[in-house]
Coordinates of C-alpha atoms (C1' of nucleotides) in Angstrom, one line a residue:
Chain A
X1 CA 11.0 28.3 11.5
X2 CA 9.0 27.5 8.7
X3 CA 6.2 24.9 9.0
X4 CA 8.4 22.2 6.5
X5 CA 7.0 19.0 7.7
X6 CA 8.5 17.2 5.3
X7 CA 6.0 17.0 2.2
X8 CA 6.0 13.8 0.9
X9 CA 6.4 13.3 -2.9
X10 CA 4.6 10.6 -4.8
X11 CA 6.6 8.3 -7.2
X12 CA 4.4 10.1 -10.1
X13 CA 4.5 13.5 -8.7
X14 CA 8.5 13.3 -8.8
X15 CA 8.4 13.3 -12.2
X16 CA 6.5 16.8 -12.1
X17 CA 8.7 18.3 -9.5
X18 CA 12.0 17.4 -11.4
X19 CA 10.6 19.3 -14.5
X20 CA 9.9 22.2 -12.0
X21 CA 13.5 22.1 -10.5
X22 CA 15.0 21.8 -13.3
X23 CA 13.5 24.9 -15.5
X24 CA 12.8 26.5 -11.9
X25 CA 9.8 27.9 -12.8
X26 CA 7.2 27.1 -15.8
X27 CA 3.5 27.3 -16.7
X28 CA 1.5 24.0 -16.5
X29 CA 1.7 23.8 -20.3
X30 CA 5.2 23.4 -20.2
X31 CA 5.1 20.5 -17.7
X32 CA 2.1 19.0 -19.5
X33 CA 4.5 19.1 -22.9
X34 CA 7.2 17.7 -21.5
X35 CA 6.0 14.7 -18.9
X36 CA 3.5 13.5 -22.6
X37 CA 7.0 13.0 -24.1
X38 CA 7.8 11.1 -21.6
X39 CA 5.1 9.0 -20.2
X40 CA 1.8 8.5 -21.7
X41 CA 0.4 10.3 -19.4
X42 CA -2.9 12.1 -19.9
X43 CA -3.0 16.1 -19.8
X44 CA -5.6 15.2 -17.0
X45 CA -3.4 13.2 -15.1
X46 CA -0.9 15.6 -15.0
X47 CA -3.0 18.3 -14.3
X48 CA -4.3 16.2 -11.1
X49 CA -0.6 15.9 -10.4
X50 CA 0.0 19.1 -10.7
X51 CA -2.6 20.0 -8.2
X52 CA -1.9 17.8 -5.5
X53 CA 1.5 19.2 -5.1
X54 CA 0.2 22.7 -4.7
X55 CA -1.8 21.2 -2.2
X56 CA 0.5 19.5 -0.6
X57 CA 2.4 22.9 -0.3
X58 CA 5.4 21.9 -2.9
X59 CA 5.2 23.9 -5.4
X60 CA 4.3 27.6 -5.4
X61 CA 1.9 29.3 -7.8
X62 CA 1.9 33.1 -9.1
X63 CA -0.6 34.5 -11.2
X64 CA 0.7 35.9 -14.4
X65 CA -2.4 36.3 -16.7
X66 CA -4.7 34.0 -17.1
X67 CA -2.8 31.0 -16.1
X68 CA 0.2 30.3 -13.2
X69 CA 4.0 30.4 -13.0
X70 CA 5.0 27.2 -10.8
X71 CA 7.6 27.2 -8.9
X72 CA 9.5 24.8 -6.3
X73 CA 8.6 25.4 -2.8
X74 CA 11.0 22.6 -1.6
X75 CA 14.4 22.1 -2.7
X76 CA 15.7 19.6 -5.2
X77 CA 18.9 18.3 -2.9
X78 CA 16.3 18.4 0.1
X79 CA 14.1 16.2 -1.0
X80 CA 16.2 13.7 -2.6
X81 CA 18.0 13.6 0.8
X82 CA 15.1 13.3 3.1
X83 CA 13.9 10.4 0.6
X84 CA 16.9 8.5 0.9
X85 CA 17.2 8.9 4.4
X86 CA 13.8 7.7 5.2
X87 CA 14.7 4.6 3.2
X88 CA 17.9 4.0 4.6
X89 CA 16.6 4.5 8.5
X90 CA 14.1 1.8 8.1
X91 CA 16.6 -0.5 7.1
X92 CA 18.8 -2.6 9.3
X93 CA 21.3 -0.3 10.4
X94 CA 24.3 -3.2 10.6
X95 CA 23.4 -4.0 7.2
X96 CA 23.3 0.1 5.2
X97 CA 26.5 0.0 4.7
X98 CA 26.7 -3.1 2.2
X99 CA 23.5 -1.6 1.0
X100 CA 25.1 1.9 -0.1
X101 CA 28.2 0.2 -1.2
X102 CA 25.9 -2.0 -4.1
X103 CA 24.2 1.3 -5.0
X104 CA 27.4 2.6 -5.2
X105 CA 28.3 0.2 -7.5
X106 CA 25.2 0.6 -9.6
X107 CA 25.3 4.5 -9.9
X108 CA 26.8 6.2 -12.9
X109 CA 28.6 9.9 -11.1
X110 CA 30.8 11.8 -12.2
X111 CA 34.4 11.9 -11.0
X112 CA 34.2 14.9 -9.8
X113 CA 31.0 13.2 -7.4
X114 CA 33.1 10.0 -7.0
X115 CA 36.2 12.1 -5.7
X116 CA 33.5 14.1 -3.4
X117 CA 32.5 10.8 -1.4
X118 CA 36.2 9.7 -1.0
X119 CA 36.9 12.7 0.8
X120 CA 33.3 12.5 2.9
X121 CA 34.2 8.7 3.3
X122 CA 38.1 9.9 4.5
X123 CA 37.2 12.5 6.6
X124 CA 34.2 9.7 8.3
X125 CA 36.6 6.8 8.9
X126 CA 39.0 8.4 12.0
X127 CA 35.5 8.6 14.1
X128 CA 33.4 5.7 12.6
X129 CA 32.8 3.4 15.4
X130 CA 34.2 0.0 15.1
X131 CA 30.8 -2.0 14.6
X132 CA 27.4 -0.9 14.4
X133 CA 24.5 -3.5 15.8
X134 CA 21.7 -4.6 14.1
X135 CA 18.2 -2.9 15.5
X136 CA 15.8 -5.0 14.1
X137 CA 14.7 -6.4 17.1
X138 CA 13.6 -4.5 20.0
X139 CA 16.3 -3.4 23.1
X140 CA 17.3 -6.4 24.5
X141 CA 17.0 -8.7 22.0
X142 CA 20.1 -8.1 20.0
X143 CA 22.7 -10.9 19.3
X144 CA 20.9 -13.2 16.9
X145 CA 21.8 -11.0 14.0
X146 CA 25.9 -11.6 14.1
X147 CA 27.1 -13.8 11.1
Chain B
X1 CA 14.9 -17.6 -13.7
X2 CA 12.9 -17.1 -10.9
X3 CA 9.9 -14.9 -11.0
X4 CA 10.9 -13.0 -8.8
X5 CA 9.1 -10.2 -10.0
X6 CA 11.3 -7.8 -7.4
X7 CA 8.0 -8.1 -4.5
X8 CA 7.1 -4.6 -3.1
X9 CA 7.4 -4.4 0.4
X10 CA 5.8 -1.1 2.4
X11 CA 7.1 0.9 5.1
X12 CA 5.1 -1.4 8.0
X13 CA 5.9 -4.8 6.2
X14 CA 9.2 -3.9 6.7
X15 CA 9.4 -3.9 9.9
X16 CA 7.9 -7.9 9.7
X17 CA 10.6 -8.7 7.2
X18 CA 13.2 -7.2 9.6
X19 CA 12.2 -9.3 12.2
X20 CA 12.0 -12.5 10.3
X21 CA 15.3 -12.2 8.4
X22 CA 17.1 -11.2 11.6
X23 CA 15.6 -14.3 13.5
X24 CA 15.7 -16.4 10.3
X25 CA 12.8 -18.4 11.0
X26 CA 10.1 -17.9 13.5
X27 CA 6.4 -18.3 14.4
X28 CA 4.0 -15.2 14.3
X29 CA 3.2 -15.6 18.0
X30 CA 7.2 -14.4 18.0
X31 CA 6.7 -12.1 15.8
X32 CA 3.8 -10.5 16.8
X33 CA 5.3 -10.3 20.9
X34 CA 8.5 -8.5 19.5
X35 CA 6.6 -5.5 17.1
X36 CA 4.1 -4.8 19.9
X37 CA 7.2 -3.9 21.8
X38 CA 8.6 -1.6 19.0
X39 CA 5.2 -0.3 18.0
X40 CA 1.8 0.4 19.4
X41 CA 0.4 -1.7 16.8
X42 CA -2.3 -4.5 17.6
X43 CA -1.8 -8.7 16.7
X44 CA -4.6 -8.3 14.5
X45 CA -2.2 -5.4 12.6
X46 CA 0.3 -7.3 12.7
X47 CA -1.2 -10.5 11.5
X48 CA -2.3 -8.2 8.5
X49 CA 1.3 -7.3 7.1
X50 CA 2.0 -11.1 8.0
X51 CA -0.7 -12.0 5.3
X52 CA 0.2 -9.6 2.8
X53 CA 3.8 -10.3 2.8
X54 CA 2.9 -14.4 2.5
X55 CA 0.6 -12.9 -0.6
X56 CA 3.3 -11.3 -1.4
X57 CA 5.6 -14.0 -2.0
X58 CA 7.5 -12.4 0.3
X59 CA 7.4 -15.1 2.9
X60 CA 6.6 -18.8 2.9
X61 CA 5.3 -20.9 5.5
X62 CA 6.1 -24.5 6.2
X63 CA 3.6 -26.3 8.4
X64 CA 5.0 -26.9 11.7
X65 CA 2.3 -28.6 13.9
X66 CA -0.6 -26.1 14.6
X67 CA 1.4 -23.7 12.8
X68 CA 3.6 -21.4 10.7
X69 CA 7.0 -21.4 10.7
X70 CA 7.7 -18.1 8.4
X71 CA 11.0 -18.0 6.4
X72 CA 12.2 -15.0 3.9
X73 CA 12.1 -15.3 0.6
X74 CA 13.5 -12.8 -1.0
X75 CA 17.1 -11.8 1.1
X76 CA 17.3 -8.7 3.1
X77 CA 20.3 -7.3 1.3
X78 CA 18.1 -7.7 -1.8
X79 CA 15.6 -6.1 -0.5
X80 CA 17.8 -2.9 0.7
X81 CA 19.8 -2.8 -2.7
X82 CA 16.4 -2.6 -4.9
X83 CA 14.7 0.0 -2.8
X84 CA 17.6 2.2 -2.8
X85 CA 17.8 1.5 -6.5
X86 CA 14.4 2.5 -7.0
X87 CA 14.8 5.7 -5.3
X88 CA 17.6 6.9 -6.6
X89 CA 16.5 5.9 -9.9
X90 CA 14.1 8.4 -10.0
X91 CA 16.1 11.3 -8.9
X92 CA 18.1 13.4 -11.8
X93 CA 20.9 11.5 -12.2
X94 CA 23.0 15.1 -12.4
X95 CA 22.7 15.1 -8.4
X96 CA 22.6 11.4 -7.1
X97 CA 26.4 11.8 -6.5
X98 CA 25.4 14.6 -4.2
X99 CA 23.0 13.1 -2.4
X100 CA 24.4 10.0 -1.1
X101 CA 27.4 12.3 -0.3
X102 CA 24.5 13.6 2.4
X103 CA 23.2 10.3 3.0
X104 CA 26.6 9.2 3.7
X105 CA 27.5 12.3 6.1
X106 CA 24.7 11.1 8.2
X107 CA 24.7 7.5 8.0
X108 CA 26.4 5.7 11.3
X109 CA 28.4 3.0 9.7
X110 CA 31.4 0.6 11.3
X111 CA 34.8 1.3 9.9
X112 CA 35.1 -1.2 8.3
X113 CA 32.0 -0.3 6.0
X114 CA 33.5 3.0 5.4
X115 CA 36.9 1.5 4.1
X116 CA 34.8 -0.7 1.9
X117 CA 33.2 2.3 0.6
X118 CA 36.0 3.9 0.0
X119 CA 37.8 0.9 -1.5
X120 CA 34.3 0.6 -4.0
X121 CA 34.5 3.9 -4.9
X122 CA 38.6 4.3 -5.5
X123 CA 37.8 1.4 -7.9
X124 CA 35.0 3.2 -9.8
X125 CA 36.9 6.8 -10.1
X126 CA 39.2 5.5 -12.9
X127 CA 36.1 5.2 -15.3
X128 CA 33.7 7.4 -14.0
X129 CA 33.0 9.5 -16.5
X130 CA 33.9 13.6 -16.6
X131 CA 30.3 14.4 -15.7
X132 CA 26.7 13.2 -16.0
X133 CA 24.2 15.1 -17.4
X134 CA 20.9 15.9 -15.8
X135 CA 18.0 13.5 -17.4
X136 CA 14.6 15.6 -16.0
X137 CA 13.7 16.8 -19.4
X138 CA 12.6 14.5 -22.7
X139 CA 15.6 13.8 -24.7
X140 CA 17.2 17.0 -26.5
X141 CA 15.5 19.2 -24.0
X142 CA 18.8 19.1 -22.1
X143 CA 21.0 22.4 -21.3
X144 CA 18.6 24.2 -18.8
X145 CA 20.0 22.8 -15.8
X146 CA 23.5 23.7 -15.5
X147 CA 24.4 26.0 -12.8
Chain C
dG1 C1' -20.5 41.1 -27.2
dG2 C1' -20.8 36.1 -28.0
dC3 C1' -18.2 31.9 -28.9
dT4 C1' -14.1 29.3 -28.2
dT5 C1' -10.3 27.7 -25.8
dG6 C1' -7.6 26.4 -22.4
dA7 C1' -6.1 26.6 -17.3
dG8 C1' -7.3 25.1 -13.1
dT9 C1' -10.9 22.5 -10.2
dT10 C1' -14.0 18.8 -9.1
dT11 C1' -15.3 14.3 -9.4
dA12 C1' -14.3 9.3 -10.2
dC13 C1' -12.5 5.0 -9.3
dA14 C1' -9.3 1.0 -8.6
dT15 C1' -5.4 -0.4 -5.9
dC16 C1' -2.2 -0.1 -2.2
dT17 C1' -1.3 0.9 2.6
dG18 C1' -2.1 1.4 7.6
dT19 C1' -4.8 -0.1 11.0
dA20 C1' -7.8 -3.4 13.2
dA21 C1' -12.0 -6.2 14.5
dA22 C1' -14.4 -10.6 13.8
dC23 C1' -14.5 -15.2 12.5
dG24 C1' -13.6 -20.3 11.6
dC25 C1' -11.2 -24.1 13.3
dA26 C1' -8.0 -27.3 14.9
dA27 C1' -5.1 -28.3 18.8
dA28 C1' -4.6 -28.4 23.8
dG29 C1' -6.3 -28.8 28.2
dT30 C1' -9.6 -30.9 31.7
Chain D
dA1 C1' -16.0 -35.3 24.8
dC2 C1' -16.3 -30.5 25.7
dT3 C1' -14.4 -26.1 26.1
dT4 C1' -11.0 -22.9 25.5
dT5 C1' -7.3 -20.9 23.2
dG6 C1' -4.7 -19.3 19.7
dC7 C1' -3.5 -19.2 14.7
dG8 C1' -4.5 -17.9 10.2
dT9 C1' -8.3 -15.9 7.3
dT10 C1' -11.9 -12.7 6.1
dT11 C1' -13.9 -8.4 6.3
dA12 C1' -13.6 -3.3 7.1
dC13 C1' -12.5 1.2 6.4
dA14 C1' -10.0 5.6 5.7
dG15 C1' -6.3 7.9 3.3
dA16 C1' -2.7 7.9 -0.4
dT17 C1' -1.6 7.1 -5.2
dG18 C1' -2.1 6.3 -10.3
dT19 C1' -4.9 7.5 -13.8
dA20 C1' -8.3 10.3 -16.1
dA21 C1' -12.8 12.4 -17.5
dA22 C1' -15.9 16.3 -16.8
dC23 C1' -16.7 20.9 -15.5
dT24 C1' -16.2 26.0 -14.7
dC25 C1' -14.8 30.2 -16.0
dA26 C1' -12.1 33.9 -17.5
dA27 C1' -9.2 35.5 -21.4
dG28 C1' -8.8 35.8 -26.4
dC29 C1' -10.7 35.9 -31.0
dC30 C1' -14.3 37.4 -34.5

DNA sequence: GGCTTGAGTTTACATCTGTAAACGCAAAGT
DNA sequence: ACTTTGCGTTTACAGATGTAAACTCAAGCC
C-alpha cells in the first residue's frame, strides 16, 4: 500500500493545492498568477508554499525544460474528507450531529448534492442507533452530559 | 455586540474545552485528573492549554477560595459550527456537497439526528440552486473544472 | 559566449502549537 | 508560626505556519 500518511495541508497551502486540482497540472507561474489575483501574496511566498508541499509529498513535480509541471499527488475529495473528519472526530460525538445540520444550513449545494445527502441520510436512518453518548470525558465518567 | 472575535481554539485546547463544557463548571485539579486519563499528557501541559484558553477569552475564572472555578465562554455548539464553517469554507465550493455526503457516510449519529438532517435538508432542496460552480480560480478564470 | 531572466532553493523571522519544567505564593495542616 | 502542598504563572523549546527576501543556476537572448 502506498506510504499516504495523511499529508497535512496548511490553511495557506490549500489555496495552492485547489489551483493544482483544479487545472490538474500547471507550472509554478501559473499558480503564482493566479493565487496574486487573489491574495496579496508575494511571488516568494508562494513559491515557499509551493515548496513545502513538494516536500510534504503532495504535489508531484516533472521536469519539462527548464522549469516543472505540478501535479496533485493527493486527491481533491480525499483531502477535503480526511480534513473534515479530523475536525468532526475531535468534537463531541453526541453533539456532530447539530453541528452538521448548522453547516448544513449554511452551505450553498446544488440540488443535485442536496438530493445526494437525502438518499445517504435515508439509506443511514434504518441502522442509526437510537442515541449516541457524549465522549468528552474519559470511560466511566459519562452521564453529566445529558440535557 | 460582543467582541467575540470567533476565539481560535487548537486541536489540544479542545480537548480542555470538551471537558469543561461537558462538566459546565469545574476546577483545574478536575480537569487536569480526567485528561491524564485520556492522554499521556503532564499537569504542567495541561495547565498550559488552561492558560492559553483563559488568554484566550475562551474561559473565565471566578475566584472560588484558593481557586479557579473555570466556566466556557464561548458555547460548544458555537465552537463546532465555526470550525466546520472554516473548513469547509476553504474547500471549492463545487465539491462541499460531496464531501459531507462522506463525512456523513461515516459519521455515527442517533436517529433522531439523521431525521433532522434529513428534515434540514428536504427544506433546503426547493431553493438550492441547479449547480454551484467551482470558485478555485480568480474570478473569470472559471470553466476548467468541469468534468 | 556573456548577460539577463526567471524557476526553484535557502535563509529569515514572528507567531502559534504541543509539550513541559520551574517558580511564586497563599491556603492548609501540625 | 512553620512547613508543606497545590494552584496559577513564567519560562522553555522544538516544530508548524504565514510571510517574504536573497541566492543559485541553467536556459534564453544578443
Amino acid at each position: 500500500m502506498a506510504t499516504a500518511v495523511a499529508v497535512t495541508i496548511s490553511d495557506a497551502e490549500w489555496r495552492v493545492m485547489r489551483i493544482v486540482w483544479t487545472l490538474k497540472q500547471t507550472d509554478s507561474r501559473t499558480i503564482i498568477d493566479l493565487l496574486e489575483q487573489q491574495h496579496d501574496w508575494k511571488p516568494a511566498t508562494i513559491k515557499t508554499l509551493i515548496g513545502r508541499l513538494v516536500k510534504k509529498g503532495a504535489l508531484a513535480t516533472t521536469k519539462q525544460g527548464r522549469q516543472f509541471i505540478y501535479t496533485p499527488l493527493i486527491p481533491e475529495q480525499n483531502a477535503m474528507d480526511t480534513a473534515l473528519t479530523n475536525e468532526l472526530s475531535q468534537m463531541c460525538a453526541m453533539h456532530r450531529g447539530t453541528a452538521i445540520a448548522h453547516v448544513l444550513e449554511e452551505t450553498e449545494m446544488s440540488q443535485a448534492d442536496v438530493q445526494n445527502l437525502i438518499d445517504v441520510l435515508a439509506k443511514k436512518l434504518p441502522t442509526a442507533p437510537a442515541s449516541v453518548h457524549c465522549d468528552c470525558l474519559p470511560d466511566g465518567c459519562e452521564g453529566s452530559c445529558e440535557e
